[in-house]
């Protein structure tokens, strides 16, 4: 009988083809689970780190959205003398910010679609830095205005895209993140108003140094956005995004068909008008009433700093209400009471009027919150933010100029204050309309 031979190759083949034992399968599954778990943990850690970076970027960006304006206001007299600037050109400077916000802000959604919101905000912070470095030293009024426009261009696109980034990164925390952003913005505004003059004195009294030093803060704001430049969406991983943001990109909305968009744009414009009038003229109102110059500046700083705590509270409250109209009415009532006090007893109750007007100026964070609430998608928020802010800033341009004309021709503050109070009434009306629980997607596609 022939003996059966066993070849090594046959043994290897049978060993390879044989089904795995339970122990082998379990070991393989454990290895797969460990690999998958490690990858998931690494992705989660990366996402958490990036989210923290976005929070830091939002705060630093917000801190830089007003010092270019309020630092100039604090040193305007020195700038005029140093550049030989005429009164009319100095008056033009008060209207340049809203004009730049309107002109450049409308380009932000298109830039964000092409390069990503994070990259555009990073470029915006770089433009602010460059403008603040260049404008004190370029020499001449024309160069000063051009460099100011460069910084304001960076502010304009960042203004528009901040609500977009909040909506995309924090869709379930729009109120709290808008509050944090608004609080940082108010802090930057009041800080520049209060610190620029003493800081200039400490640095040798040169107004050029006093203006240029704010570029350091702007340069710091560039850094957190650099890692997000190559992320064209500037949002978390697609799997972590809301379903609304995972849909295919829709065609741009015909936003001018939306009544809510128009109401929000007018509301934004009227609150911006009140804010720029306050920044430009309120200290002068107190000084003309006999309040000392230093105290008048402090009163203005108090008005600005009121936005720090309230800018955090109001957006959180707004997102919990189905209709934001009651908040609009409460803020408007404070404004009317403050203007009435300025008319009747500007010096006697100066601190109370400053507080009331500061509360009324918190319509700004409310408007930003409603931008995030009145659209369902990131693309809708981008369009609404650009439309409301660009249109609103155009509306706000004549206000400070008109107040100056009325003051000059009437010889007092009665008519200007009446104008401020009169504008508060339509602001409350359109704010109630903008606060209704509707979305622009529904209205713009009807």
Coordinates of N, CA and C in Angstrom, one line a residue, residues 159-160 162-164 167 174 178 260-261 264-265 267-268 324 364-378 380-389 434 438-441:
X159 N -17.0 91.7 10.4 CA -18.4 92.0 10.9 C -19.4 91.1 10.4
X160 N -19.4 90.9 9.1 CA -20.4 90.1 8.4 C -20.3 88.6 8.7
X162 N -18.7 87.0 11.2 CA -18.7 86.5 12.6 C -20.0 85.7 12.9
X163 N -21.2 86.2 12.5 CA -22.4 85.4 12.8 C -22.4 84.1 12.0
X164 N -21.8 84.1 10.8 CA -21.7 82.9 10.0 C -20.9 81.8 10.7
X167 N -22.8 80.5 13.7 CA -23.8 79.5 13.3 C -23.3 78.2 12.8
X174 N -25.9 79.5 19.6 CA -25.9 80.8 18.9 C -26.0 81.9 19.9
X178 N -22.8 84.3 20.5 CA -23.0 85.7 20.0 C -22.8 86.7 21.2
X260 N -38.8 90.1 6.5 CA -37.9 90.0 7.8 C -36.5 90.5 7.5
X261 N -36.0 90.2 6.3 CA -34.6 90.8 6.0 C -34.6 92.3 6.0
X264 N -35.0 93.7 9.5 CA -33.7 93.5 10.3 C -32.7 94.5 9.8
X265 N -32.7 94.8 8.5 CA -31.7 95.7 7.9 C -32.0 97.2 8.4
X267 N -33.7 97.9 11.2 CA -33.4 97.9 12.6 C -31.9 98.0 12.9
X268 N -31.1 97.3 12.1 CA -29.7 97.4 12.2 C -29.2 98.8 11.9
X324 N -38.6 88.2 19.8 CA -37.7 89.1 20.4 C -38.2 90.5 20.6
X364 N -27.4 96.4 19.4 CA -26.5 95.8 18.5 C -26.3 94.3 18.6
X365 N -26.0 93.8 19.9 CA -25.9 92.3 20.0 C -27.2 91.6 19.7
X366 N -28.3 92.3 20.0 CA -29.6 91.7 19.7 C -29.8 91.6 18.2
X367 N -29.4 92.6 17.5 CA -29.5 92.5 16.0 C -28.7 91.3 15.5
X368 N -27.4 91.2 16.0 CA -26.6 90.1 15.5 C -27.2 88.7 15.9
X369 N -27.8 88.6 17.1 CA -28.4 87.4 17.4 C -29.6 87.0 16.5
X370 N -30.4 88.0 16.2 CA -31.5 87.8 15.3 C -31.1 87.4 13.9
X371 N -29.9 87.9 13.4 CA -29.4 87.5 12.2 C -29.2 85.9 12.2
X372 N -28.6 85.4 13.3 CA -28.4 84.0 13.4 C -29.7 83.2 13.5
X373 N -30.7 83.8 14.0 CA -32.0 83.1 14.2 C -33.0 83.2 13.1
X374 N -32.8 84.2 12.2 CA -33.8 84.3 11.1 C -33.4 83.6 9.8
X375 N -32.4 82.8 9.9 CA -32.0 81.9 8.8 C -31.7 80.5 9.3
X376 N -32.0 79.5 8.4 CA -31.8 78.1 8.9 C -30.4 77.6 8.6
X377 N -29.8 78.1 7.5 CA -28.5 77.5 7.1 C -27.4 78.5 7.2
X378 N -26.1 78.0 7.1 CA -25.0 78.9 7.1 C -25.0 79.9 5.9
X380 N -27.6 81.0 4.3 CA -28.7 82.0 4.6 C -28.2 83.0 5.6
X381 N -27.5 82.6 6.6 CA -27.0 83.6 7.6 C -26.0 84.5 6.9
X382 N -25.1 84.0 6.0 CA -24.2 84.8 5.3 C -24.9 85.9 4.5
X383 N -25.9 85.5 3.8 CA -26.6 86.4 2.9 C -27.3 87.5 3.8
X384 N -28.0 87.0 4.8 CA -28.7 87.9 5.7 C -27.8 88.9 6.4
X385 N -26.7 88.4 6.9 CA -25.7 89.2 7.6 C -25.2 90.3 6.7
X386 N -24.8 89.9 5.5 CA -24.3 90.9 4.5 C -25.4 91.9 4.1
X387 N -26.6 91.4 3.9 CA -27.6 92.4 3.5 C -28.0 93.3 4.6
X388 N -28.2 92.8 5.8 CA -28.7 93.6 6.9 C -27.6 94.6 7.3
X389 N -26.3 94.2 7.4 CA -25.3 95.1 7.8 C -24.9 96.1 6.7
X434 N -38.8 92.4 13.0 CA -37.7 91.5 12.8 C -37.6 90.4 13.8
X438 N -39.7 83.8 12.2 CA -39.7 83.4 10.8 C -38.3 83.3 10.3
X439 N -38.2 82.7 9.1 CA -36.9 82.6 8.5 C -36.9 83.1 7.1
X440 N -35.8 83.7 6.6 CA -35.8 84.3 5.3 C -35.9 83.3 4.2
X441 N -35.5 82.0 4.5 CA -35.7 81.0 3.4 C -37.1 80.8 3.1

